[in-house]
Coordinates of C-alpha atoms in Angstrom, one line a residue:
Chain X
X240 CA 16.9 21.9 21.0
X241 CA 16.3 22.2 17.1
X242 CA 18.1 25.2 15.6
X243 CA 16.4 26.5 12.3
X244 CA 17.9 29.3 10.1
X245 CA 16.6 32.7 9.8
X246 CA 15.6 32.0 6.7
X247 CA 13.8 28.5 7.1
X248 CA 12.2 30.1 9.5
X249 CA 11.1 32.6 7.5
X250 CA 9.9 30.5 4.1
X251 CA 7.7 28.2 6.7
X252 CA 6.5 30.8 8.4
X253 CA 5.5 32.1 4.2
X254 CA 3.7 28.8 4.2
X255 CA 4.5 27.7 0.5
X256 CA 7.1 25.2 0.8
X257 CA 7.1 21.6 -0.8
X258 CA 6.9 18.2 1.0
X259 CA 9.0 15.2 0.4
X260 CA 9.2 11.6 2.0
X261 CA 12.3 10.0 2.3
X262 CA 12.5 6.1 2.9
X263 CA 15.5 4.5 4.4
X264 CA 15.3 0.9 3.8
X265 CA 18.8 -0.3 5.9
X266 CA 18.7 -4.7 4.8
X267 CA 21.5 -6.7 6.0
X268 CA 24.4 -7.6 3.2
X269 CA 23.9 -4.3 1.0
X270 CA 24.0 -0.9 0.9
X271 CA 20.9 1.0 2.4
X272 CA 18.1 1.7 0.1
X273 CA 17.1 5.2 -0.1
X274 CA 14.3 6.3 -2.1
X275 CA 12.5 9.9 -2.2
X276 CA 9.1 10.4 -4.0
X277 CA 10.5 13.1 -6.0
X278 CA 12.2 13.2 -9.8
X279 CA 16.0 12.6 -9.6
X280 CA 18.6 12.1 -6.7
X281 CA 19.1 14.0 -3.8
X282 CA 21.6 13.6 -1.0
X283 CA 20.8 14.0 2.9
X284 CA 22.6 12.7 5.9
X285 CA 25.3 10.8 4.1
X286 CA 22.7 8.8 2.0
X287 CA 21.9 9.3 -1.6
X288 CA 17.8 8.9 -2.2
X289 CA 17.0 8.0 -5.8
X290 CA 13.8 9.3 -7.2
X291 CA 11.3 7.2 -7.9
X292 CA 7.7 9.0 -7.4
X293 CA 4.4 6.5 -7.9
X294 CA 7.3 3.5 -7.9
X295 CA 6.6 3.4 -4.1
X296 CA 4.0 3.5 -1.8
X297 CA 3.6 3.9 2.0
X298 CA 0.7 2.9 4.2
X299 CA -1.1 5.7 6.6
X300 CA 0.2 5.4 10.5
X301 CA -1.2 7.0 13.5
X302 CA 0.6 8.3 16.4
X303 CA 0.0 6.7 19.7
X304 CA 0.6 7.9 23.5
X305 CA 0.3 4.3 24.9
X306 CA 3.8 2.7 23.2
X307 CA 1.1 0.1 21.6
X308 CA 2.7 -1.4 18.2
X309 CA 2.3 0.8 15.2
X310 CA 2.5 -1.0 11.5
X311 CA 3.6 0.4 8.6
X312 CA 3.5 -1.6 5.0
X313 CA 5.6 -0.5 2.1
X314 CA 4.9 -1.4 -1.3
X315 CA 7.3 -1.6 -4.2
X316 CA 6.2 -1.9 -7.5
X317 CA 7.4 -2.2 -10.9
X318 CA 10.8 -4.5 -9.8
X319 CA 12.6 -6.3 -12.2
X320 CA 14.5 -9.6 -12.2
X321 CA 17.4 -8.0 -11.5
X322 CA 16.1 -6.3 -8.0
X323 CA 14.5 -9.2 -7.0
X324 CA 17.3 -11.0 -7.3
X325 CA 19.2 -7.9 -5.0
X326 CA 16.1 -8.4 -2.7
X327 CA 16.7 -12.0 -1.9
X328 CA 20.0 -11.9 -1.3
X329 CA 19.8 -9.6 1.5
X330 CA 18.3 -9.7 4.9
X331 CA 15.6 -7.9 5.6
X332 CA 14.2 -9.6 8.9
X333 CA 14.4 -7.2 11.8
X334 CA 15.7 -4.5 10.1
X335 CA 16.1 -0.7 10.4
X336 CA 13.6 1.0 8.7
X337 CA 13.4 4.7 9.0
X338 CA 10.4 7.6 7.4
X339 CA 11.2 11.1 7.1
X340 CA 9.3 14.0 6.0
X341 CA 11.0 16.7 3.9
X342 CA 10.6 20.4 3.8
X343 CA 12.2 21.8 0.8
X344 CA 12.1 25.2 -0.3
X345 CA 9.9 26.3 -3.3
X346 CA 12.1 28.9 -5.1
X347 CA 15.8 27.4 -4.4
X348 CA 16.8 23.3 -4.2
X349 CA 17.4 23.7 -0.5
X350 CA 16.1 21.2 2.3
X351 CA 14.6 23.2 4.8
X352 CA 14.1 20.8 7.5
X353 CA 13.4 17.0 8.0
X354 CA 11.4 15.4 10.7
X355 CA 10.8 11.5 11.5
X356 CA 7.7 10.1 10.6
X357 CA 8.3 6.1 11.7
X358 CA 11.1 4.5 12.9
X359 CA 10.7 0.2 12.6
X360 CA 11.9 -2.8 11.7
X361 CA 11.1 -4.2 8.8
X362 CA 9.0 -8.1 9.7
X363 CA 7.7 -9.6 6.6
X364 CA 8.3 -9.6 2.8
X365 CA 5.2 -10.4 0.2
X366 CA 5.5 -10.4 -3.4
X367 CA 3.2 -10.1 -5.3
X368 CA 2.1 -11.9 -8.5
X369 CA 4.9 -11.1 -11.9
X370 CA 2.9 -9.0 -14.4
X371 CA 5.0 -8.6 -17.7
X372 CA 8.0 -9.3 -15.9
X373 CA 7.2 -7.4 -13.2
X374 CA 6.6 -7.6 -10.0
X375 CA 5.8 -5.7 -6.6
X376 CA 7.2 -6.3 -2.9
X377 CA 5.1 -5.5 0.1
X378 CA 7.3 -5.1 3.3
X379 CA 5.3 -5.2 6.5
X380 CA 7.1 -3.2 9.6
X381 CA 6.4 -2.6 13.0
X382 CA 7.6 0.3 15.0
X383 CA 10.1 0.6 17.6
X384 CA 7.4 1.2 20.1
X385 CA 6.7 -2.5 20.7
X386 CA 10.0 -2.7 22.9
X387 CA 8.5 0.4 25.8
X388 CA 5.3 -1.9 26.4
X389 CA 7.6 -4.7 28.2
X390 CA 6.6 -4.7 32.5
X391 CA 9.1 -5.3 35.2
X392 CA 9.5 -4.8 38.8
X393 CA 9.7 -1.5 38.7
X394 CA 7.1 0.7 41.2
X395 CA 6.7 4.5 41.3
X396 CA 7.2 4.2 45.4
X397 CA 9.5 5.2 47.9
X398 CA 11.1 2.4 48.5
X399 CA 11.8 1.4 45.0
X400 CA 13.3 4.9 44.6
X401 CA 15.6 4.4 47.9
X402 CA 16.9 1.0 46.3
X403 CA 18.6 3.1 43.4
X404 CA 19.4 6.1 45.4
X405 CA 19.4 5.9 49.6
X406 CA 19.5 9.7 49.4
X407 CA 17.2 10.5 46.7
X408 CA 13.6 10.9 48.2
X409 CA 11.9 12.6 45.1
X410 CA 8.7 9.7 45.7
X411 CA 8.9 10.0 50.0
X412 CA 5.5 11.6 49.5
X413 CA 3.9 9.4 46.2
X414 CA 1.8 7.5 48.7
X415 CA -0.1 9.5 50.6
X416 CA 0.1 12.7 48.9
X417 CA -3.6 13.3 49.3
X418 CA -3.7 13.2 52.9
X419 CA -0.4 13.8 54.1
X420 CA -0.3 17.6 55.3
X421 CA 2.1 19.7 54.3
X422 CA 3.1 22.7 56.4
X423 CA 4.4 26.3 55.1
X424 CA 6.7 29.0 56.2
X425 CA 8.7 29.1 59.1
X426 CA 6.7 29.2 62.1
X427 CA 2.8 26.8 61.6
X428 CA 0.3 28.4 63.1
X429 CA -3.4 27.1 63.7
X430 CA -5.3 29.9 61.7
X431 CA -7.6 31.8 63.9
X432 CA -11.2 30.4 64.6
X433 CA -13.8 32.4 62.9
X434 CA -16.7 34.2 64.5
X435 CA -19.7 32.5 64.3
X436 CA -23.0 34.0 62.2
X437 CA -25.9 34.6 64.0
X438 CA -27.4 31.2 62.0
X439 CA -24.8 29.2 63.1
X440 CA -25.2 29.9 66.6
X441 CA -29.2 29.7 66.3
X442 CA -28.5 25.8 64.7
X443 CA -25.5 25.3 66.7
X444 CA -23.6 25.2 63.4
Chain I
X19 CA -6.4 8.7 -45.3
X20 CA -4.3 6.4 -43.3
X21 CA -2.3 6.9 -40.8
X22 CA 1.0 6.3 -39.7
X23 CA 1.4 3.6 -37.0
X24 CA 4.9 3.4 -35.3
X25 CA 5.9 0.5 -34.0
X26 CA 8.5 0.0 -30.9
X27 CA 8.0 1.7 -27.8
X28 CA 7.8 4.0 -25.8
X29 CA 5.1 4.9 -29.2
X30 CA 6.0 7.6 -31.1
X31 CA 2.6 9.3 -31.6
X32 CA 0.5 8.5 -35.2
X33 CA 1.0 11.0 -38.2
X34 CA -0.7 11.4 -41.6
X35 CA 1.7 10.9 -44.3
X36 CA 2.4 14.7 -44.8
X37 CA 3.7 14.1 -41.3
X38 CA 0.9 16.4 -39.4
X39 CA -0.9 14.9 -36.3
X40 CA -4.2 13.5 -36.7
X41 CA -5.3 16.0 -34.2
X42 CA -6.8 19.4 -34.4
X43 CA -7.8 20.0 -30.6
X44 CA -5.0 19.5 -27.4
X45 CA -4.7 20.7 -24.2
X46 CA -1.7 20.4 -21.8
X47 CA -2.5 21.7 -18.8
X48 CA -0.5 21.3 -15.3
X49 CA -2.1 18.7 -12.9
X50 CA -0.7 20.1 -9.5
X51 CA 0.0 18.0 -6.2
X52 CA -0.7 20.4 -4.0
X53 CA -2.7 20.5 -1.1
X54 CA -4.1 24.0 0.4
X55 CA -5.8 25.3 4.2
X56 CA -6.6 28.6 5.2
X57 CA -5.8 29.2 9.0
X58 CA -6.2 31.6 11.2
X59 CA -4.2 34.8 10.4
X60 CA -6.0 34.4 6.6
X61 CA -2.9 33.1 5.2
X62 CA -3.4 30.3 2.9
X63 CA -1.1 27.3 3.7
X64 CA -0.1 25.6 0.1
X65 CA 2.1 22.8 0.3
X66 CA 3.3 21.0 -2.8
X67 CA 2.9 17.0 -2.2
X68 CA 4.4 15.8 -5.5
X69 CA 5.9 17.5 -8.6
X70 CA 3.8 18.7 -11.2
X71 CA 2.7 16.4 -14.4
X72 CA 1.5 17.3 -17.7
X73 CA -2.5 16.7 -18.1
X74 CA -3.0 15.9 -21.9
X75 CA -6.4 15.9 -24.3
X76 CA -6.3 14.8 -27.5
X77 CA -9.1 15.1 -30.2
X78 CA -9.8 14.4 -34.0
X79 CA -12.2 16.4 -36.1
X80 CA -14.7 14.6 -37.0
X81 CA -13.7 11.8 -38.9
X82 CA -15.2 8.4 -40.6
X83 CA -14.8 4.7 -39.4
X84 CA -12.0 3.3 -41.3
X85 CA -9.9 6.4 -40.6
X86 CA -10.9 5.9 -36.6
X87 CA -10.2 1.9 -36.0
X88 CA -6.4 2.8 -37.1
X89 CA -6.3 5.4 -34.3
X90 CA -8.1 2.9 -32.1
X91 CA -5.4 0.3 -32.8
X92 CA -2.9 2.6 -32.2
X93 CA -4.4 3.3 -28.7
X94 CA -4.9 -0.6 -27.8
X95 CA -1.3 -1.1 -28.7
X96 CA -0.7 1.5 -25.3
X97 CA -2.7 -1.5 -24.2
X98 CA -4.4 0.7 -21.1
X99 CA -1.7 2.6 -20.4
X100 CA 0.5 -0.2 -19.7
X101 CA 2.8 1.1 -22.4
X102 CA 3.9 5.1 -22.6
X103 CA 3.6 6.9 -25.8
X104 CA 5.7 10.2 -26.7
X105 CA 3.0 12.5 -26.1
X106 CA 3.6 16.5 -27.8
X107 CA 1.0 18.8 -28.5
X108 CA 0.3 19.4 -32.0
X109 CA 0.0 22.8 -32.2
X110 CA 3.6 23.4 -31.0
X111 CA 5.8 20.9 -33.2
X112 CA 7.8 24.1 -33.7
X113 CA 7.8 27.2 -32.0
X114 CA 4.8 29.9 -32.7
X115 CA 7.0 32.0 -34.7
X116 CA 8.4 29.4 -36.9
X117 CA 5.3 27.6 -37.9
X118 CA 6.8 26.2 -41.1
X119 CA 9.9 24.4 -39.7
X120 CA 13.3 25.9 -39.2
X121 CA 14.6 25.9 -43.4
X122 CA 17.0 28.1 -43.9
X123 CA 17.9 28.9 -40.3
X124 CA 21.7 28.4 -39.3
X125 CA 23.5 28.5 -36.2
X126 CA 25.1 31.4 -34.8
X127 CA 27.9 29.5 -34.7
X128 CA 28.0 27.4 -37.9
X129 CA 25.7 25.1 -39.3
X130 CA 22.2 24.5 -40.3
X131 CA 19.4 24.9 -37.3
X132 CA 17.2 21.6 -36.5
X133 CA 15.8 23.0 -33.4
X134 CA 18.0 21.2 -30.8
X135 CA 19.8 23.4 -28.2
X136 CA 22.8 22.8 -25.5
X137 CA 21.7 23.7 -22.0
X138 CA 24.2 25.6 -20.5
X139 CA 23.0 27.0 -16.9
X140 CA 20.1 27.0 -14.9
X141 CA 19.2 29.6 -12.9
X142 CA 19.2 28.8 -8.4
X143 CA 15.4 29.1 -8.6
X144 CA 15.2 26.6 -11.3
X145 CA 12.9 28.6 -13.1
X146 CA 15.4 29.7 -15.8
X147 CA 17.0 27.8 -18.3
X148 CA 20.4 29.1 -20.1
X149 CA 20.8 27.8 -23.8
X150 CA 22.9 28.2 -26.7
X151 CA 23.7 27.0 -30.1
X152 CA 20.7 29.1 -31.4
X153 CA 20.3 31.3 -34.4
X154 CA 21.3 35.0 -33.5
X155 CA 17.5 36.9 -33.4
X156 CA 16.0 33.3 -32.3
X157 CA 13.3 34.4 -31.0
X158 CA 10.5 32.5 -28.9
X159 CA 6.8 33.9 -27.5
X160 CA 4.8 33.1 -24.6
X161 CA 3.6 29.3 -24.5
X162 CA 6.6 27.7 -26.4
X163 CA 7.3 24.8 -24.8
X164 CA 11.0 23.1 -24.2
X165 CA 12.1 19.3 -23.6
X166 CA 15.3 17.5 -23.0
X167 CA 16.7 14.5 -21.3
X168 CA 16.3 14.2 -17.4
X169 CA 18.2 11.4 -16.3
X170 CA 16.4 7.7 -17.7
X171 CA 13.5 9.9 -18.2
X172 CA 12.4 13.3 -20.4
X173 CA 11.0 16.7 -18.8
X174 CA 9.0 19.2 -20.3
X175 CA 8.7 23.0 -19.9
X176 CA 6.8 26.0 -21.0
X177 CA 8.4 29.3 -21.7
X178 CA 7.1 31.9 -20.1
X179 CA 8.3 35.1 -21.3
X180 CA 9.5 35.9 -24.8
X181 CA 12.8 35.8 -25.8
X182 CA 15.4 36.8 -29.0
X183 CA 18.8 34.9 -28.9
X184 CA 21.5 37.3 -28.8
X185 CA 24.1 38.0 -31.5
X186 CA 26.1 34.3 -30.2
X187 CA 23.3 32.7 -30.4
X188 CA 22.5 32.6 -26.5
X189 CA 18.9 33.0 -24.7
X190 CA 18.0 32.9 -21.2
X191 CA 14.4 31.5 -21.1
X192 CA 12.1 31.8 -18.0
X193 CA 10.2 27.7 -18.0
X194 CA 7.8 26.6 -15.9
X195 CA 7.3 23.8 -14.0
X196 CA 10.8 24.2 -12.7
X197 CA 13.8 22.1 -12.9
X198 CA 14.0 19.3 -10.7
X199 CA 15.7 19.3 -8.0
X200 CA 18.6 17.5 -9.0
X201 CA 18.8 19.0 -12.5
X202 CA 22.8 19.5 -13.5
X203 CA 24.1 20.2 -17.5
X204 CA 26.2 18.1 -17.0
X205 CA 26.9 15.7 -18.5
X206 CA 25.7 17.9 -21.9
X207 CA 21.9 18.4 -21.9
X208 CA 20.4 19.0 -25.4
X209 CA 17.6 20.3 -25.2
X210 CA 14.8 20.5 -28.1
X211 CA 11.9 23.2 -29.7
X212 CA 10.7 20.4 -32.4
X213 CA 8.0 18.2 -31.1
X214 CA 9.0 18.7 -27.3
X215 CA 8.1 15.4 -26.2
X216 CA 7.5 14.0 -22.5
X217 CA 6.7 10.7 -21.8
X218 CA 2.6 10.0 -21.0
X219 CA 0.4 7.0 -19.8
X220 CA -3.6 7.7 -21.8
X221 CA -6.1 7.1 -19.7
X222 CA -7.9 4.2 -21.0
X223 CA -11.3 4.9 -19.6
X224 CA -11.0 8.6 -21.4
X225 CA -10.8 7.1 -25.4
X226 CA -14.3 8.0 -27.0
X227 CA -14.7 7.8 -31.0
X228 CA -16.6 6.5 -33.9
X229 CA -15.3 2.4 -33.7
X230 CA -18.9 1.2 -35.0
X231 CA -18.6 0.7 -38.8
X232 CA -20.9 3.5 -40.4
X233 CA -19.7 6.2 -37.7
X234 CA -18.7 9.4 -38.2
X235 CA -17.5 11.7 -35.5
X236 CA -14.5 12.6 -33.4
X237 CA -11.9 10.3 -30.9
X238 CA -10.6 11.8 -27.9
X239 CA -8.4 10.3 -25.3
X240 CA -6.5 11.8 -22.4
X241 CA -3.2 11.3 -20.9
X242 CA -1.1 12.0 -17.7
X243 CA 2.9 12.5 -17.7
X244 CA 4.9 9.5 -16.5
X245 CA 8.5 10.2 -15.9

């Protein structure tokens, strides 16, 4: 369970804070590449994110219930020789990519909380065309959720159940729940037949 | 009268030859990132989204044709905003109360007075600013404006709340937007009250003017901070 401060709670429940995204770009062969849409460099969990707001764009993602594959394209723009030449000699494929959301405080540099906004890998790399000796890289990532979609031989039964426990008969019932009656307290009883209305005994109801 | 096109860049903004910008009308107003919902206990939500930038206008009086295609030039050498300029509003190349430069102002603690300051301390809010190395009696009003060095890049402030330097020649002065997060005096931050400057990218579908030979009327142009 999340513990917030008296105070954090306290400025979000004020509902004037400010909102940051961090971007944790983790490429094979270098250091991780943090970067946080702000001015400056802050540090958070051991990583130092370097500020570079409109250098850095992210693509909108949706949250899902069904572990289908969601995307998630990052754009970098304005790189010089010099990162592209850090770019390329790093490995990217399959990477850790990770998206956080900031909550920072609007009267004090404080981070009030962060949450998680996409966990990947990062899949492809695109560059795009040199401008003035400048170019952009578009990084194309797909969540972690396409690993829960896999099927095996698994069964919500009984008998599946038994196979990892002998004793454990949590799903004894899972197959014929609707029908299967279930008696209560100590001593089952038929309850009492009810006295017929005058209708019912005039239709033989 | 011609102007005075700089060349290198970032672009120094153009100047008559008395020095004086060519323009008579600015605004620099505060283009916010924020983002705002009322819910249900009537409590307006406002979340900030992105620092604040500096929204600049710039206009000319009215002036003729030959005098406009040198500012016009001067604007395609930005070439779209490709290019920043050093953007400062013309009304505040030195503070309010020293209109006519800082001649014949020293130092509290020795030497002549150009206008630069050393940041000492910032206040936990970040909405105060500690300087020094002014005149004793420095004094600045409401709408001054600040700048100094912020990393690779430059940030600008507006004072808030007047202010006299004290006998050393020390002033605490109340800025907004606020510092940046990460903002540290050190290493030493000199900070400036002639021509505060922050970088700017114009707005190339904003410049209006005279360019026809035989015109006569005003160019205008705005511009957005780029740190």
């Amino acid at each position: 369970m999340r513990t917030l401060s008296s105070d954090t709670i306290a400025i979000l429940r004020s509902k004037r804070f400010k909102l940051r995204t961090l971007l944790n770009l983790m490429p094979d062969g270098v250091d991780p590449l943090c970067l946080w849409d702000d001015r400056g460099r802050i540090s958070y969990g051991g990583d130092v994110y370097i500020g570079k707001p409109g250098r850095f764009t992210l693509s909108p993602i949706s949250s899902s219930a069904d572990f289908s594959i969601r995307n998630m394209d990052v754009t970098l723009s304005g790189l010089d020789q010099q990162a592209v030449a850090m770019v390329e000699s790093a490995e990217w494929h399959q990477r850790p990519i990770l998206r956080q959301r900031a909550a920072i405080a609007v009267d004090r540099p404080q981070i009030l909380l962060v949450e998680e906004e996409f966990a990947g890998f990062m899949d492809q790399i695109e560059w795009g065309e040199v401008i003035d000796d400048k170019t952009s890289l578009i990084i194309h990532c797909e969540s972690t959720a396409r690993e829960y979609a896999r099927k095996g031989s698994r069964t919500a039964s009984d008998a599946d159940q038994r196979q990892r426990d002998p004793e454990d008969a949590i799903l004894s019932y899972q197959a014929s729940a609707v029908s299967q009656t279930i008696d209560w307290g100590p001593n089952p009883q038929k309850p009492p037949q009810q006295q017929k209305s005058w209708l019912q005994k005039v239709f033989g109801l | 009268m011609s102007l005075i096109i700089p060349q290198g860049f970032p672009l120094e903004m153009p100047t008559r030859s008395d020095g004086v910008l060519p323009f008579n009308q600015a605004t620099f107003k505060p283009l916010y990132g924020i983002t705002k919902a009322p819910n249900r206990g009537s409590k307006q939500q406002v979340v900030e989204l992105a620092p604040q930038l500096w929204q600049m206008r710039f206009s000319t009086p009215n002036i003729y044709y030959d005098e406009a295609i040198e500012l016009q030039t001067w604007l395609e050498m930005l070439q779209g905003g490709l290019r920043l300029f050093k953007a400062y509003h013309p009304h505040l190349t030195y503070p309010l109360n020293y209109r006519h430069g800082f001649a014949g102002l020293s130092r509290a603690g020795g030497g002549s007075f150009d206008g630069t300051c050393s940041v000492t301390d910032f206040g936990e809010a970040l909405d105060t600013l500690m300087i020094g190395g002014l005149p004793a009696g420095f004094s600045l009003r409401l709408g001054d404006m600040i700048s100094m060095p912020f990393e690779d890049s430059r940030i600008l402030h507006r004072i808030t709340a007047p202010v006299v330097a004290d006998v050393a020649g020390n002033a605490t002065l109340s800025i907004v937007p606020p510092l940046p997060i990460s903002f540290a005096v050190s290493p030493e931050v000199t900070a400036t009250f002639y021509k505060p400057w922050c970088y700017a990218t114009v707005d190339a579908d904003s410049i209006d003017g005279p360019f026809q030979e035989g015109q006569f009327g005003s160019v205008s142009f705005s511009a957005v901070e780029s740190f």
